[in-house]
Amino acid sequence: MKIAHRLFAGAALVLALTGVVVGEFDRSSAIVATNQVDVYELAGWIKRGEVVLTDLRDPVDTEVFSLPGAMSLPDTLAFLEAEGSAATVVVFGYEDHRTWYPLQSRGYDVKFFADGVEQWLSKILNPVIYRFAPEEELAEFERHAEISQYFGGIPRYSISPVQTMSGSDQLARVRRGCGF
Amino acid sequence: MVARPYMSPYLAGIGVGLVLLLAFLIMGRGLGATGAYSTVLATAVETASPEHIVDRPQYASYLNHEEGSSPLKDWLVIEIAGVLLGGFLSALWARRFRIGITRGHNITDGHRLLMALSGGVLMGLGAKFARGCTSGQGLTGGALLSVGSWLFILFAFAAAYAIAPTLKRYWS
Amino acid sequence: MNFPVVDISGLSLDTGLWVAFALGIAFGFFLEQGGMGNARKIAGQFYLRDLAVMKIMFSAVVTTALGLFWFARLGWLDYDLIFLPPTYIWPQIVGGIIFGAGFVTGGLCPGTSCVAVSSGRLDGLALLGGLFIGILLFNELFEYFEDFYRSGSLGSISLPDYLDVSYAWALVGLVILALTAFLGAEALARRKGA
């Protein structure tokens, strides 16, 4: 077997085995999935001004409705540079796009808020619970009522066990100009 | 004029592998071939008979008229055009370019051309079912360790080996 | 994290097409250099006479697979953004069998037929014509096997995920498989030579 062949074979084996030794790479989808923030925790941070919030959606959508204090990506980057801040950045409205990379590559701590707008609308601004739901659920609902009201939300009790309106339906209403 | 010897297949393979890697790194996708032919065919069919495309997603999915441009302005079609040029440049440089027919000694040119045509028909069918050929599934899907791609290659080679004995005279 | 360029930094449509052209040229060049424009050489694979096809394909797959792993591991490539062709078990098995039959009959494949044509081979042209006929047949008869065509869907899934092994170990397996095939090929060539 020629020297060149031995070299290539050896290189391939070394590269593969070293791969086993150093371990797998983190899949970005896994990173997003394991770094999600809870909506109520986020609401608390926003209330206390402890978080930088970035809306990654198109301006067409962000103008209609967004979360309180949310900035666009360019504004967020400018803000963070000016403040020299070590704050946690929570991004939402990303879907499948890696639009947050400019934040990560600058070393900021990025957390993710999947379906951000829908969660905010359905859990903070328009929370609804079945009047005869189990005790623990009702108690939890009560606990969150305060933060809801802080942001202008109206907790409601429904006489039907079926959830009335999903977050995306609520957003559609907002787009059509109906209040909530 | 004597042709140059072929490059070592290992070296040629590494070359192909690096090109494929570049495709992934730049475009996020691998190389292919069959898709280009589907696009060319769909464009031809649409030109000949636009009504035929209606309600036929097997054609329509290859016809992208975005930005008002021709569906032939397609990544795979342009890639195949490159393959044609690259193969030509290589053949020219290696002094291997020659109009002719590659065939076994025991058959006629006509027979060979008929077999080539038949082989093409079968491969066209097979590649459509499998969503790719040796380039799209074998190389691209293979490098990604995709289950379906490896199944495809396994069964393709198995079938080829199984049928080869019946064609022995034709190839020798 | 810079790759894939098209998703991270962005790439205009036209630039992407120039990339396609350049990559195609390199692809065609290496294929022809490896003798893949020669139908008899390719067919030799199936008579264990000339194993260039296997050597080229395995070398390419190993090179790319290792490259992808290391670019991802070094944090340069977002592997999740790579398009993984979806798996449809039944049509891919049946398609494979039909394709293999055509492969040994024609001696060229869709990609290498272009290389053959570029070398002046008229059999490459005939095969190319056959490919168009085959695709046309498929399209025209599509309604009869549309259900079969969509059967056996597993989505985009890789062997390590399916077998529940780590990607790195799967690569070790791939390299060992390739090297074993290469050793076998060399041993076969030596025996035939003697």
Coordinates of C-alpha atoms in Angstrom, one line a residue, chain A residues 21-152:
Chain A
V21 CA -13.0 11.7 22.3
V22 CA -13.9 15.4 22.1
G23 CA -17.6 14.6 22.0
E24 CA -20.5 15.8 19.9
F25 CA -21.3 19.3 19.0
D26 CA -24.4 21.1 20.4
R27 CA -27.2 21.3 18.0
S28 CA -28.5 24.8 17.8
S29 CA -32.1 23.5 18.0
A30 CA -31.2 21.8 21.2
I31 CA -29.6 25.0 22.6
V32 CA -32.8 26.9 21.8
A33 CA -35.0 24.1 23.4
T34 CA -33.0 24.0 26.6
N35 CA -32.8 27.8 27.1
Q36 CA -36.4 28.7 27.1
V37 CA -37.7 31.2 29.6
D38 CA -41.0 30.8 31.4
V39 CA -43.6 33.5 30.6
Y40 CA -44.2 34.5 34.2
E41 CA -40.5 34.6 35.1
L42 CA -40.0 36.8 32.0
A43 CA -42.9 39.1 33.1
G44 CA -41.2 39.5 36.5
W45 CA -37.9 40.4 34.9
I46 CA -39.6 43.0 32.6
K47 CA -41.5 44.5 35.5
R48 CA -38.2 44.9 37.4
G49 CA -36.3 46.1 34.4
E50 CA -33.8 43.2 34.6
V51 CA -33.9 42.0 31.1
V52 CA -33.2 43.2 27.5
L53 CA -36.0 42.1 25.2
T54 CA -35.5 41.6 21.5
D55 CA -38.3 41.2 19.0
L56 CA -36.9 39.4 15.9
R57 CA -39.9 39.7 13.7
D58 CA -40.4 41.9 10.6
P59 CA -41.1 45.6 11.3
V60 CA -44.5 45.0 9.7
D61 CA -45.4 42.8 12.6
T62 CA -43.6 44.5 15.4
E63 CA -45.5 47.8 14.7
V64 CA -48.9 46.1 15.2
F65 CA -48.1 44.6 18.5
S66 CA -45.1 43.7 20.6
L67 CA -44.1 43.0 24.2
P68 CA -43.5 45.9 26.5
G69 CA -40.0 47.3 26.2
A70 CA -39.0 45.1 23.3
M71 CA -36.5 46.4 20.8
S72 CA -35.5 45.5 17.3
L73 CA -32.2 43.6 16.8
P74 CA -30.3 46.7 15.5
D75 CA -31.6 48.8 18.5
T76 CA -30.7 46.0 20.9
L77 CA -27.1 45.8 19.6
A78 CA -26.7 49.6 19.8
F79 CA -28.2 49.6 23.3
L80 CA -25.9 46.8 24.6
E81 CA -22.8 48.4 23.2
A82 CA -23.7 51.8 24.7
E83 CA -24.5 50.4 28.1
G84 CA -21.7 47.9 28.1
S85 CA -24.3 45.7 29.7
A86 CA -24.0 42.1 30.9
A87 CA -27.7 41.7 30.9
T88 CA -29.6 38.7 29.7
V89 CA -31.1 39.1 26.3
V90 CA -34.4 37.3 25.7
V91 CA -35.3 36.9 22.1
F92 CA -38.7 36.0 20.6
G93 CA -40.3 35.9 17.2
Y94 CA -37.5 33.9 15.7
E95 CA -39.3 30.8 14.3
D96 CA -36.6 28.8 12.5
H97 CA -34.3 31.6 11.7
R98 CA -31.0 32.1 13.4
T99 CA -31.5 35.8 13.5
W100 CA -30.0 36.0 17.0
Y101 CA -26.5 35.0 15.9
P102 CA -25.3 38.6 16.0
L103 CA -26.1 38.6 19.7
Q104 CA -24.4 35.3 20.4
S105 CA -21.3 36.1 18.4
R106 CA -20.8 39.2 20.5
G107 CA -20.8 37.0 23.6
Y108 CA -24.2 38.1 25.1
D109 CA -26.2 35.6 27.2
V110 CA -29.2 34.8 25.0
K111 CA -32.3 33.1 26.2
F112 CA -35.3 32.1 24.1
F113 CA -39.0 32.8 24.4
A114 CA -40.8 30.5 21.9
D115 CA -44.1 31.7 20.4
G116 CA -43.4 34.9 22.5
V117 CA -46.3 37.0 21.3
E118 CA -48.9 34.2 21.5
Q119 CA -47.7 33.3 25.0
W120 CA -47.8 36.9 26.2
L121 CA -51.3 37.5 24.8
S122 CA -52.8 34.3 26.1
K123 CA -51.1 34.1 29.5
I124 CA -50.5 37.6 30.5
L125 CA -52.9 40.0 28.8
N126 CA -55.9 37.7 28.4
P127 CA -55.6 34.7 30.8
V128 CA -58.7 32.6 31.0
I129 CA -59.5 29.7 33.3
Y130 CA -62.4 27.4 33.7
R131 CA -64.4 28.4 36.7
F132 CA -64.6 24.9 38.0
A133 CA -61.0 23.9 37.3
P134 CA -59.0 21.9 40.0
E135 CA -58.0 23.7 43.2
E136 CA -54.2 23.9 42.4
E137 CA -54.9 25.3 39.0
L138 CA -57.2 28.0 40.3
A139 CA -54.6 28.9 43.0
E140 CA -51.8 29.2 40.4
F141 CA -54.1 31.3 38.3
E142 CA -54.7 33.6 41.3
R143 CA -50.9 34.0 41.9
H144 CA -50.3 35.1 38.3
A145 CA -53.3 37.5 38.3
E146 CA -51.2 40.3 39.9
I147 CA -48.5 40.3 37.2
S148 CA -51.2 40.1 34.6
Q149 CA -52.9 43.2 35.9
Y150 CA -49.6 45.0 36.2
F151 CA -49.3 44.8 32.4
G152 CA -52.9 45.8 31.9

